[in-house]
XYZ file of C-alpha atoms in Angstrom:
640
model
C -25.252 -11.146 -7.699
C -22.044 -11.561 -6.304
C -19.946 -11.708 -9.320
C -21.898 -7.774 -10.258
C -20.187 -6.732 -7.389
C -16.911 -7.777 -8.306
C -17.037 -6.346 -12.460
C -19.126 -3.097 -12.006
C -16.530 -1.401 -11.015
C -14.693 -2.874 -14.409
C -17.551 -1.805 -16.318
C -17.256 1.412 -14.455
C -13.824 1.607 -15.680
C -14.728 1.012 -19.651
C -17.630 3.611 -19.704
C -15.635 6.333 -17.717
C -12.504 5.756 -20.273
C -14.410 5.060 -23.432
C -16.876 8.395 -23.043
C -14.652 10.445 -22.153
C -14.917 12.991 -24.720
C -18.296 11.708 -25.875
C -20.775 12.528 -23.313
C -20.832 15.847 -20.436
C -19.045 14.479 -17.832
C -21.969 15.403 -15.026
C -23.051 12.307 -16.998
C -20.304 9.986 -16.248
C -20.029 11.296 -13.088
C -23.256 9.680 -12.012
C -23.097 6.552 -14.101
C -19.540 5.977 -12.509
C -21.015 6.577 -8.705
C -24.384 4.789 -9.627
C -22.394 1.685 -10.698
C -20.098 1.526 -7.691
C -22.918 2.057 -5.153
C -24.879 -0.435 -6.854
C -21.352 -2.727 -6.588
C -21.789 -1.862 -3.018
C -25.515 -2.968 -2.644
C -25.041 -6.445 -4.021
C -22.085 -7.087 -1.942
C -24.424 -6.347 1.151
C -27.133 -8.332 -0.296
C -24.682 -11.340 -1.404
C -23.550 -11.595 2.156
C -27.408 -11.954 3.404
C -27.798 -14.578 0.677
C -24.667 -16.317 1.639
C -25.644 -17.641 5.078
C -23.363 -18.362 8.254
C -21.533 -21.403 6.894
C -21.987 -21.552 3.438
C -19.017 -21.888 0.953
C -18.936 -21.682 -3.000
C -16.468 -21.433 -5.746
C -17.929 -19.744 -9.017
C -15.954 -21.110 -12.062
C -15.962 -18.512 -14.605
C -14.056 -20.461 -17.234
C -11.139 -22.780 -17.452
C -7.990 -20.071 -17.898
C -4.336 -21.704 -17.946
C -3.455 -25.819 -18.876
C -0.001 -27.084 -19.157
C 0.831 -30.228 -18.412
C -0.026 -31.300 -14.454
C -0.691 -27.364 -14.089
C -3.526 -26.131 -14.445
C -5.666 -23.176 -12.887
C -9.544 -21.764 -13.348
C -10.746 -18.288 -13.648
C -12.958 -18.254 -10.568
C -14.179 -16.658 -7.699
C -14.668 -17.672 -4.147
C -17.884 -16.980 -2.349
C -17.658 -17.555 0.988
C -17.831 -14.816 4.117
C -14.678 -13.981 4.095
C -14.051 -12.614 0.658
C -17.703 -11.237 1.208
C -17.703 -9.092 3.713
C -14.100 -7.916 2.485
C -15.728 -7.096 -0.841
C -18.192 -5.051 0.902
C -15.740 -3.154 2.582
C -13.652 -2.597 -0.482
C -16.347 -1.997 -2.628
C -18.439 0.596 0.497
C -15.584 2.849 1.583
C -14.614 2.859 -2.530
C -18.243 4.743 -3.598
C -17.712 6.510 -0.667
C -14.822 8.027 -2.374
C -15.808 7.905 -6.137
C -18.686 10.306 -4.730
C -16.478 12.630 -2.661
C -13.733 12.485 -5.575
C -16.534 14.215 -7.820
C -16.799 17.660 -5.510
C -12.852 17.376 -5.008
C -11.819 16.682 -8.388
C -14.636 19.128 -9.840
C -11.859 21.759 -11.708
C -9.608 19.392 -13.034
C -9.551 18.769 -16.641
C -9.233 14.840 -16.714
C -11.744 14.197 -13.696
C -13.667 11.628 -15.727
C -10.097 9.478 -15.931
C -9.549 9.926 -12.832
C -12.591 8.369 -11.649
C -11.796 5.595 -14.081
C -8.740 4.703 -12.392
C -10.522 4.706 -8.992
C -12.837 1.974 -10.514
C -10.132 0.438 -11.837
C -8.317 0.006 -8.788
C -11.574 -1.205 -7.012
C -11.946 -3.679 -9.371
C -8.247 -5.460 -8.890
C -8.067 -5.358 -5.468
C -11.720 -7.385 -5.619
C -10.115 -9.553 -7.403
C -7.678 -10.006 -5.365
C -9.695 -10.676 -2.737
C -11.947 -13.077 -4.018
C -9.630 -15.582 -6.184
C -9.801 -19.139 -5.113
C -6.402 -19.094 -6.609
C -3.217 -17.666 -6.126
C -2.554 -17.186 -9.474
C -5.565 -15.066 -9.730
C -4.798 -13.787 -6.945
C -1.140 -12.542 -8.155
C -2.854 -10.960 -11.278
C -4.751 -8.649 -8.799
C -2.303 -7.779 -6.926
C -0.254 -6.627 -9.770
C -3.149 -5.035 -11.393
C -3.331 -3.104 -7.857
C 0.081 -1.883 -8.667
C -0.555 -0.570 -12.021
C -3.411 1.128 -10.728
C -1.674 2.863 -8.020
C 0.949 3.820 -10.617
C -1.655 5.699 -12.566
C -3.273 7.138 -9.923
C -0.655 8.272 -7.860
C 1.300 9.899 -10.915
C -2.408 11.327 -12.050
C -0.885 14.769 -12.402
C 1.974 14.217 -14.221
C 3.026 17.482 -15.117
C 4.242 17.794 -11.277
C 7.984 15.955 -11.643
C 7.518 15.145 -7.647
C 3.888 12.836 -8.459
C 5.942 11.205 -11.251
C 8.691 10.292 -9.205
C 6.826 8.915 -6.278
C 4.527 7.061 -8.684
C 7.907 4.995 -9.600
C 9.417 4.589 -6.380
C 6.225 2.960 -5.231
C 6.273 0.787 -8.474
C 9.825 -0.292 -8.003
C 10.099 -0.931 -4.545
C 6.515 -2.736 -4.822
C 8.467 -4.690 -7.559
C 11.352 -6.036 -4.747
C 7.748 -7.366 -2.811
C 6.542 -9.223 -5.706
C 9.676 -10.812 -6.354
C 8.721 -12.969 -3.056
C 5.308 -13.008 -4.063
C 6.517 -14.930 -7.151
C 9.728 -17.122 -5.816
C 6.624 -17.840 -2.888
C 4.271 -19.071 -5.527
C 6.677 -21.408 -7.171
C 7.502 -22.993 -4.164
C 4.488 -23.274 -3.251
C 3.074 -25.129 -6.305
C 6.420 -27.577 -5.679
C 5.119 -28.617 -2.288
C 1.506 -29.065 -2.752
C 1.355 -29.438 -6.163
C -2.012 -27.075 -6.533
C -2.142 -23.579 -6.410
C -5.719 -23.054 -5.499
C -6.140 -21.902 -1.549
C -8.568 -23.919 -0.852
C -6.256 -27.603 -1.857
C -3.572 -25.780 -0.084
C -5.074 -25.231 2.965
C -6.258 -29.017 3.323
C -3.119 -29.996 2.156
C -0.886 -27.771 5.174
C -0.711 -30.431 7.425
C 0.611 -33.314 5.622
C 3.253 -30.754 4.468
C 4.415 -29.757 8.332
C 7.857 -32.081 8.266
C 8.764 -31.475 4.719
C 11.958 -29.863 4.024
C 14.437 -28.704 1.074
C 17.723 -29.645 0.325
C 19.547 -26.405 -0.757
C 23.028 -26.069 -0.771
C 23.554 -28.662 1.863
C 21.173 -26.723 4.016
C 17.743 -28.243 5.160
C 15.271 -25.559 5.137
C 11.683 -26.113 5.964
C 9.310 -25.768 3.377
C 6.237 -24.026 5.136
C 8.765 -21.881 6.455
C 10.339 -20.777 3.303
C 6.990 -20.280 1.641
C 5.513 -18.670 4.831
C 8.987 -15.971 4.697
C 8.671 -15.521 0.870
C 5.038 -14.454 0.693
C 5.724 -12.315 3.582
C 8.300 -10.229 1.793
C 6.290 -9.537 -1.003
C 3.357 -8.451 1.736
C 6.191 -6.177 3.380
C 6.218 -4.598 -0.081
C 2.230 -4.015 -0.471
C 2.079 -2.915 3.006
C 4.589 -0.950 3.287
C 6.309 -2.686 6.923
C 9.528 -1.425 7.648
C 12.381 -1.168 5.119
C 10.254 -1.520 2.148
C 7.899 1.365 3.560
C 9.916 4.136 2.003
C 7.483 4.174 -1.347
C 4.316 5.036 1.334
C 5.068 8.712 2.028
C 5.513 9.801 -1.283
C 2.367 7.994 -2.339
C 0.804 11.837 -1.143
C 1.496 13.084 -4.500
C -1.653 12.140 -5.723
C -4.865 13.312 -5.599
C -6.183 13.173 -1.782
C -8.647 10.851 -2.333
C -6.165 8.049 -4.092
C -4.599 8.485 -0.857
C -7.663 7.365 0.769
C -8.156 4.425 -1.372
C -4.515 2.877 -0.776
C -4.280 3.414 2.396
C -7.838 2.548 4.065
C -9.782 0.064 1.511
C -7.380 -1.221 -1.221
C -3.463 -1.575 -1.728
C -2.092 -1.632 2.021
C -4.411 -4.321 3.383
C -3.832 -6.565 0.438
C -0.709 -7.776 2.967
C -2.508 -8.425 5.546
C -5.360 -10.222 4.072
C -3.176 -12.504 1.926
C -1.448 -13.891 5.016
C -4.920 -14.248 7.097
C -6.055 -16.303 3.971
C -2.589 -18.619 4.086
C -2.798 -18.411 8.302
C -2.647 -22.267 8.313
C 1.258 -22.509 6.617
C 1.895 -19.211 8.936
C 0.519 -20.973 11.933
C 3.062 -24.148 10.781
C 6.084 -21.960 11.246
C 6.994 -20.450 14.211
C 10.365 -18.683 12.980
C 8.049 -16.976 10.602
C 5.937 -15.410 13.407
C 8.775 -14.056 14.893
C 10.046 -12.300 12.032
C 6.447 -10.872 11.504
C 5.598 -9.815 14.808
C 9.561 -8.450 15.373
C 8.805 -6.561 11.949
C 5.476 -5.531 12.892
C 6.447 -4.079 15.869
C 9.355 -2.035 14.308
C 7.165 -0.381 12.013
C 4.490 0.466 13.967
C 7.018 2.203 16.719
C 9.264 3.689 13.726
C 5.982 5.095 11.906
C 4.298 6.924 15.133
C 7.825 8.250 16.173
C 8.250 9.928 12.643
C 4.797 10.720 12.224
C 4.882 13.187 15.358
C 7.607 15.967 13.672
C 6.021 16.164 9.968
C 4.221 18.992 8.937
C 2.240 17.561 5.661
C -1.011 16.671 6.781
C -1.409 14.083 4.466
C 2.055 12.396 5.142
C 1.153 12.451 9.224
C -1.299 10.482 8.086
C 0.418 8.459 5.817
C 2.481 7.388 8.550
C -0.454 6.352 10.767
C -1.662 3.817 8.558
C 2.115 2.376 8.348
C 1.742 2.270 11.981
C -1.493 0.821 12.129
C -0.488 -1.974 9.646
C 2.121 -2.904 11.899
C -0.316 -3.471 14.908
C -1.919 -5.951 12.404
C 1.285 -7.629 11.441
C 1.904 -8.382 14.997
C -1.270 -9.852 15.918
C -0.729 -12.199 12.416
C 2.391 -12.996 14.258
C 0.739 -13.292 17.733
C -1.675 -16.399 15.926
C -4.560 -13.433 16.372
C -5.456 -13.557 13.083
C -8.863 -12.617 13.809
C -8.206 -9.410 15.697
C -5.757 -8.615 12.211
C -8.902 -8.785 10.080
C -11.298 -6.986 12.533
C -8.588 -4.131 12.466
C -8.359 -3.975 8.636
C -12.379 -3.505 8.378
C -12.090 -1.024 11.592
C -9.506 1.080 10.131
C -10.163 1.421 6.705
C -13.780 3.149 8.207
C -11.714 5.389 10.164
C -8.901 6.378 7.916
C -10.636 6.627 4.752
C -12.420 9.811 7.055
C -9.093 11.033 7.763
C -7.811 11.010 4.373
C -11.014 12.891 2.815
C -11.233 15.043 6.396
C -7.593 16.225 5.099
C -8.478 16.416 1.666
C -11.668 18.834 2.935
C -9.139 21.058 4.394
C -6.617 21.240 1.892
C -9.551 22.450 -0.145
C -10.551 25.140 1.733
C -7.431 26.066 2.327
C -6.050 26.511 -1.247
C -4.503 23.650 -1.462
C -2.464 24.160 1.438
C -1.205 21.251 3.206
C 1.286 22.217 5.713
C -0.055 22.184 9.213
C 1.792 24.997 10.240
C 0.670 27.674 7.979
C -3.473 26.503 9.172
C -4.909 27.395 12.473
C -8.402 28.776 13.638
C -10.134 26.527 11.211
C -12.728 24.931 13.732
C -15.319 27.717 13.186
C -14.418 28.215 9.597
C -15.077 24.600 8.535
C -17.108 22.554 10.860
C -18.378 19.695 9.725
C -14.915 19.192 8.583
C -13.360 19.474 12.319
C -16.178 17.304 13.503
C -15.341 14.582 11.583
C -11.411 14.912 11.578
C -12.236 14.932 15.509
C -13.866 11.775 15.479
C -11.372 9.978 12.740
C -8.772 11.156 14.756
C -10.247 9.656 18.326
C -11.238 6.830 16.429
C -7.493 6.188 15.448
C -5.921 6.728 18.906
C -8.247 4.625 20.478
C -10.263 6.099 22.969
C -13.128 4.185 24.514
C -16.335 3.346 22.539
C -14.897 4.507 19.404
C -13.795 1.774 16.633
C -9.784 1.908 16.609
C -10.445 1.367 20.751
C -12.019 -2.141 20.535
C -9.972 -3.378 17.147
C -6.725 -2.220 18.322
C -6.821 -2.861 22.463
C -7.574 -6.407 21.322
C -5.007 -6.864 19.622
C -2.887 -5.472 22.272
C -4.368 -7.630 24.582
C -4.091 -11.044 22.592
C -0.379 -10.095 21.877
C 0.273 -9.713 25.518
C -1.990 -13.527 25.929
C 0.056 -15.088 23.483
C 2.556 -17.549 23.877
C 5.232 -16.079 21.539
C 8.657 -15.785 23.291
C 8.707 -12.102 22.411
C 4.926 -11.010 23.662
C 5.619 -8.836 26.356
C 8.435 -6.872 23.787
C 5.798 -6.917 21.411
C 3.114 -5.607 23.646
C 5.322 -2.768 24.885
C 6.006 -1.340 21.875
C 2.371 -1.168 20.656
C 1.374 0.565 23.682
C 4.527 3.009 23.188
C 3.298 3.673 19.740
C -0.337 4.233 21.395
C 1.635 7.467 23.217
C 2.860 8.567 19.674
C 0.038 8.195 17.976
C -2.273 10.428 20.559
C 0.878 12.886 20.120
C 0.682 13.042 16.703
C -3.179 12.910 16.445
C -3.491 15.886 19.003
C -0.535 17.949 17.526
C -2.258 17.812 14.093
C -5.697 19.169 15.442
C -4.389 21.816 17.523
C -2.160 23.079 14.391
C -5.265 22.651 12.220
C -8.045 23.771 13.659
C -7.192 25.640 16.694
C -4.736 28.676 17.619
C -4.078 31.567 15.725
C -4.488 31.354 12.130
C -0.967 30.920 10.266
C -2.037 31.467 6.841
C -2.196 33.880 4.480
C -4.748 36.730 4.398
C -5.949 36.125 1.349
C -5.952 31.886 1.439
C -7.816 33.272 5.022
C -10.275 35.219 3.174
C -11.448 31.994 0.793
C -11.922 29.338 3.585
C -14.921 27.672 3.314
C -16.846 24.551 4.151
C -16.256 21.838 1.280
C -19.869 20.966 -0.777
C -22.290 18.782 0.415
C -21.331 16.227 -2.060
C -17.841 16.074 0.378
C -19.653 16.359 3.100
C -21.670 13.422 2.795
C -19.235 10.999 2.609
C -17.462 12.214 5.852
C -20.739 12.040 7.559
C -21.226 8.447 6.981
C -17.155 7.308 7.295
C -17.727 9.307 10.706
C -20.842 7.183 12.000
C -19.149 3.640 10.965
C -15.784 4.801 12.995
C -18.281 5.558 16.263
C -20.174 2.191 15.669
C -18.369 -0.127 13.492
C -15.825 -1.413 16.561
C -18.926 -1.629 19.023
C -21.543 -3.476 16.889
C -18.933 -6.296 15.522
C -16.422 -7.064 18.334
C -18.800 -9.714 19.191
C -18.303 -11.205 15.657
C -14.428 -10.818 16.009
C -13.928 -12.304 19.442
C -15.270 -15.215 21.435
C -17.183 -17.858 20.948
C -18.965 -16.391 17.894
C -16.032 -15.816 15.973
C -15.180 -19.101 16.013
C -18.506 -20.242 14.420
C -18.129 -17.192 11.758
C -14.478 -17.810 10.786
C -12.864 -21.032 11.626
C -13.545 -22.206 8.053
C -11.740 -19.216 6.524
C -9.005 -18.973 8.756
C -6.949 -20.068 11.711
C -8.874 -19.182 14.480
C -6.186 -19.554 17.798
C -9.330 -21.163 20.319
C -6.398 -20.815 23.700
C -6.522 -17.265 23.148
C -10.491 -16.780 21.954
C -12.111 -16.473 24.917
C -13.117 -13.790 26.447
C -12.745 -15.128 30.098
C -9.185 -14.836 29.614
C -9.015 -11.072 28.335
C -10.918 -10.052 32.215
C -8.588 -12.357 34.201
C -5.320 -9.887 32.521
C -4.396 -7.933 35.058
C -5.923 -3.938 35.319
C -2.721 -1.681 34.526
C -2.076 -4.257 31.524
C -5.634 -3.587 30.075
C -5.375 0.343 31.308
C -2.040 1.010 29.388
C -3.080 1.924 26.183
C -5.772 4.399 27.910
C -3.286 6.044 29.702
C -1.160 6.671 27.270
C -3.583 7.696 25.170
C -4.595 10.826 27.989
C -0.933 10.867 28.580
C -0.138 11.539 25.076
C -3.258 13.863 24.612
C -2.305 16.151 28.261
C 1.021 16.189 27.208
C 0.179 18.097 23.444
C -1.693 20.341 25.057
C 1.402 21.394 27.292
C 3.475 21.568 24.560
C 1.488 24.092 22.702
C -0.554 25.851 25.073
C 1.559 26.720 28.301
C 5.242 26.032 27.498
C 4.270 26.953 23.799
C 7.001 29.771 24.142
C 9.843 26.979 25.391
C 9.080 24.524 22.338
C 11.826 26.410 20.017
C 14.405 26.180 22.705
C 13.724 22.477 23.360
C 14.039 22.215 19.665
C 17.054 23.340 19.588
C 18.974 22.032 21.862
C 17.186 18.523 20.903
C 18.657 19.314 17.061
C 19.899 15.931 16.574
C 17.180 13.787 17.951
C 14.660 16.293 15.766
C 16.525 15.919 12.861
C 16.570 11.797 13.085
C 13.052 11.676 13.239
C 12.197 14.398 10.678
C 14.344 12.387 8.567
C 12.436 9.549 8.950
C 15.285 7.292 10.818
C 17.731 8.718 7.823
C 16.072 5.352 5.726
C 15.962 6.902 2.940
C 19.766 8.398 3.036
C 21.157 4.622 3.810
C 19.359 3.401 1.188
C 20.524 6.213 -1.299
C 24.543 5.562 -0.283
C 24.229 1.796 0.336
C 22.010 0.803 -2.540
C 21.129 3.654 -5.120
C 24.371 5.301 -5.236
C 26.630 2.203 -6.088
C 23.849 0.922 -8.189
C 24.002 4.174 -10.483
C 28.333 4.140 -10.066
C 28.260 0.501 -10.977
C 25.990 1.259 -14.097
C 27.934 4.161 -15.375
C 30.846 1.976 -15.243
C 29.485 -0.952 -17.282
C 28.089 1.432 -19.819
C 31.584 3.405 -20.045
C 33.611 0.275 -20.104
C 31.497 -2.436 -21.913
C 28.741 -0.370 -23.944
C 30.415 2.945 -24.812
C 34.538 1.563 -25.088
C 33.698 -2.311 -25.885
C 30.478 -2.781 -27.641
C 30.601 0.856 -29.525
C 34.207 0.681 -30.243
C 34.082 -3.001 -32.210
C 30.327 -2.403 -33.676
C 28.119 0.517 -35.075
C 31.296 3.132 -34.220
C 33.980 1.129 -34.879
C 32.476 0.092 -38.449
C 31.606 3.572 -39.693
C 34.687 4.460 -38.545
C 36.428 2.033 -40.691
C 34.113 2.928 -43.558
C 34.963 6.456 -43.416
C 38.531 5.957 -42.979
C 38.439 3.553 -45.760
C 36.561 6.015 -48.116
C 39.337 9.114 -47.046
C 42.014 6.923 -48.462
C 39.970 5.915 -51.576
C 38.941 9.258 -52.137
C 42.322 10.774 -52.275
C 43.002 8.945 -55.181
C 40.342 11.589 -56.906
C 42.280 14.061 -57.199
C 41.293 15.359 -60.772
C 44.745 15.412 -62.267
C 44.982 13.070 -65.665
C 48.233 11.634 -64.563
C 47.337 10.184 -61.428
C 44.217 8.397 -63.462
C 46.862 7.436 -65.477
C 49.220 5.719 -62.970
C 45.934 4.365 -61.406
C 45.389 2.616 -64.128
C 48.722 1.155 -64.966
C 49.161 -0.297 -61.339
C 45.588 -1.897 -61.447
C 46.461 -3.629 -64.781
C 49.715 -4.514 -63.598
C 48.302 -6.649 -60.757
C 45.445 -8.111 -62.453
C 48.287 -8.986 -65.285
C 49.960 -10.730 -62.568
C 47.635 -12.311 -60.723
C 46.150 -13.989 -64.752
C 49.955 -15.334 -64.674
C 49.925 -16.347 -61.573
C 47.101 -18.167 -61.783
C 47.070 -19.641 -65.455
């Protein structure tokens, strides 16, 4: 039952692909949806089946043998990779459903729901490999997906261009990814997780001799795989490819950035916790990276105007709350915040994608307005997405995220209490941002066009649905399973699957932190949320003349830090001067010059000089021949 969950969505990805043109596509449509939900179903049921503390590797079929190395196609099947294949394979139907109504005009909607499946189906894969190996293969396959999906309409030069940014710089990622793997198999010997994991602490003292330098081995491997996660999850300075990702189709947005590609990060370094936990340099640099992105990604978020991008840049901020409690040892409070926010964001993403098509495919905040009575069930649920995100009490994002908060601030990391006040400054941003897009949205006076005015309309039921349910799991989710997260039953659930930190699990210790510690986030959350409505309601009329004399600071943060200009003069720029050289000096002047040009060059100069002795007068032919049997007369005497 468990392995249907996993290839459905492949077979999904065949049928939707192979019947394209032969069958209506109403047809596919269902068949596509039917098989994912059913994916869904047995992933609910396998975890039922499965039982508190039951593990089990399925070995499909023995896959690569040379020499010492060797490595199985199989899957694990154990509560971990369960319930994440739930999640993955819930919030993905979710969106092969809605994708139908949104995708509904567009000539190659059948592919398109192909490459959905197909990206479900890697990042399960991903998730449930007992190897890393297997594990590498989906997280490439990931890639590709994203690739397709994100370039989907390639006749726009912009989707095409951000579907190979986020392919190259995901590229720099998985060069740690792969450096991380070979190291890894030279330490332990084994690449499967589970002989890794039993392996970490004999491992603890071992070291590398490179270049006179002794470097710790859990520590290199522990940095190395981290990079590559920097790259999937888009953590700050190989973030830039995120953003862009918007090109694509709304709900592709949706699928990388609540269910598949950006979590694949954080999960990979929750399932190696133990060689994380062995290295404490490497906690610092994740929880000191963690922390920059999350603060850099609500700052930047606040002055775009794309409503998909302002969320973009949420979930890069909400990824770094979960890279600092991975470097906080709260490994548990990282995964209860990936299954928390992909509920929540996946309903932001398709909330957005609700408006943008009502709106005409408008997606500038500042041309919308007046939309709460227009479309509804659409504000509802951005409302609660958005509430869910900042954090306000009883909502999901309020219990995933204030623990996390709280456990950083418990910790014993030298850099806690740095760590802990940035999150809660990126709380104040992120109820900035999350207010300032509403109020644009939904509220004021309308800023669009009469006649995009004159179409709005509430999206189809078939939208609709999905947004209802994403909206009841982002209300309940957080409530219902903080118990399973936190205390003395997480330890039970999870201390098989991952480093579970038992100083900091208990929940004694999160009421003895002191009240304006535990408070902070909340009032910066009403903070943030007061302070919006200021802005835009009663000194709505002094916002242009802040704004300008502000200019600078506005322009740094509309610029996004000016990341992507530093990277253009530092790296692109010389890259592309350095190129053109080498092909001027070596390919065009070197190789050119001494091979294909410079010997049809010779061959026609030769054959000018030849020819010139056709010249059609008999005497020349004459003296031509007299001079060629002249030297072959004296080369006979020469030689006899």
């Amino acid at each position: 039952m468990f392995l249907f969950a996993i290839f459905l969505p492949l077979l999904s990805f065949f049928l939707c692909i192979s019947l394209n043109r032969t069958i209506k596509d109403s047809y596919i449509n269902i068949l596509s949806c039917s098989l994912l939900v059913l994916s869904a179903v047995f992933s609910l049921c396998s975890i039922f089946f499965l039982g508190w503390d039951k593990q089990q590797t399925y070995i499909i079929s023995n896959w690569i043998v040379s020499g010492s190395f060797s490595v199985d196609w199989s899957i694990n099947y154990n509560l971990l990779t369960c319930s994440m294949v739930l999640m993955v394979n819930f919030v993905s139907s979710l969106i092969h459903i809605y994708s139908v109504g949104y995708m509904e005009h567009d000539s190659k909607r059948t592919i398109f729901l192909g490459y959905l499946s197909l990206f479900t189906f890697f990042m399960l894969i991903l998730v449930s490999s007992s190897n890393l190996v297997q594990l590498f293969l989906g997280w490439e396959g990931v890639g590709l997906a994203s690739y397709l999906l994100i370039g989907f309409w390639n006749h726009k030069n912009v989707a095409n261009s951000a579907a190979l940014k986020a392919f190259i710089v995901n590229r720099v990622g998985d060069f740690g990814i792969l450096i991380g793997l070979f190291t890894t198999f030279m330490v332990f010997g084994t690449l499967n997780i589970n002989e890794i994991l039993i392996l970490v602490n004999s491992h603890i003292d071992s070291y590398f001799n490179f270049l006179g330098l002794q470097i710790h081995s859990l520590t290199l491997i522990a940095i190395l795989f981290f990079v590559g996660c920097m790259g999937k999850s888009a953590q700050f300075g190989l973030h830039i490819w995120l953003p862009d990702a918007m090109e694509g189709p709304t709900p592709v947005s949706a699928l990388i950035h609540a269910a598949t590609m950006v979590t694949a990060g954080v999960f990979l370094l929750i399932l190696v916790s133990p060689i994380i936990e062995a290295s404490d340099f490497s906690r610092k640099v994740i929880i000191i990276i963690g922390s920059l992105t999350c603060i850099f990604a609500a700052s930047v978020a606040f002055f775009q105007n794309d409503i998909k991008r302002i969320i973009a840049y949420s979930t890069c901020s909400q990824l770094g709350y979960m890279f600092m409690a991975i470097g906080a040892s709260a490994y548990n409070a990282a995964y209860f915040h990936i299954l928390s926010h992909a509920f929540f964001k996946a309903l932001l993403f398709l909330s957005a994608g609700s408006v943008i098509h009502s709106m005409s495919d408008e997606q500038n905040i500042k041309k919308m307005g007046g939309l709460f009575n227009k479309i509804p069930m659409t504000y509802s649920c951005m409302l609660i997405g958005s509430v869910a995100l900042v954090g306000l009490p009883f909502f999901s994002g309020y219990f995933s995220k204030d623990l996390i908060l709280e456990l950083i601030y418990l910790g014993n990391s030298e850099i806690r209490l740095y760590a802990f006040f940035v999150g809660v400054l990126a709380v104040l941003f992120t109820s900035l941002y999350s207010t300032r897009l509403i109020i644009h949205v939904f509220h004021g006076k309308s800023q669009a066009d009469e006649k995009v005015l004159a179409h709005v309309h509430e999206s189809p039921k078939i939208m609709i649905i999905p947004l209802v349910i994403l909206s009841i799991f982002s209300i309940f989710f957080g409530m219902l399973s903080y118990d399973l997260f936190f205390g003395y039953n997480s330890n039970i659930l999870w201390s098989e699957h991952f480093f579970i930190n038992t100083e900091l699990n208990d929940k004694s210790l999160i009421d003895n932190i002191p009240m304006y510690i535990k408070k902070s986030p909340l009032i910066m959350i009403l903070f943030g949320i007061s302070l919006s409505f200021l802005i835009y309601y009663p000194f709505k009329q002094v916002l242009p003349f802040i704004k300008e004399k502000l200019i600078i600071v506005h322009k740094f943060f509309y610029n996004k830090w000016y990341i992507d200009e530093i990277y253009n003069f530092l790296i692109i720029r010389p890259i592309i001067y350095l190129g053109k050289g080498f092909w001027k000096s070596i390919d065009i002047d070197l190789i050119d010059t001494l091979g294909p040009n410079g010997i049809s060059n010779f061959v026609r100069r030769f054959g000018v000089i030849v020819s010139s002795f056709q010249s059609g007068f008999l005497y020349h032919y004459a003296l031509s021949v007299i001079i060629g049997l002249t030297l072959f007369l004296s080369l006979y005497v020469h030689i006899f």
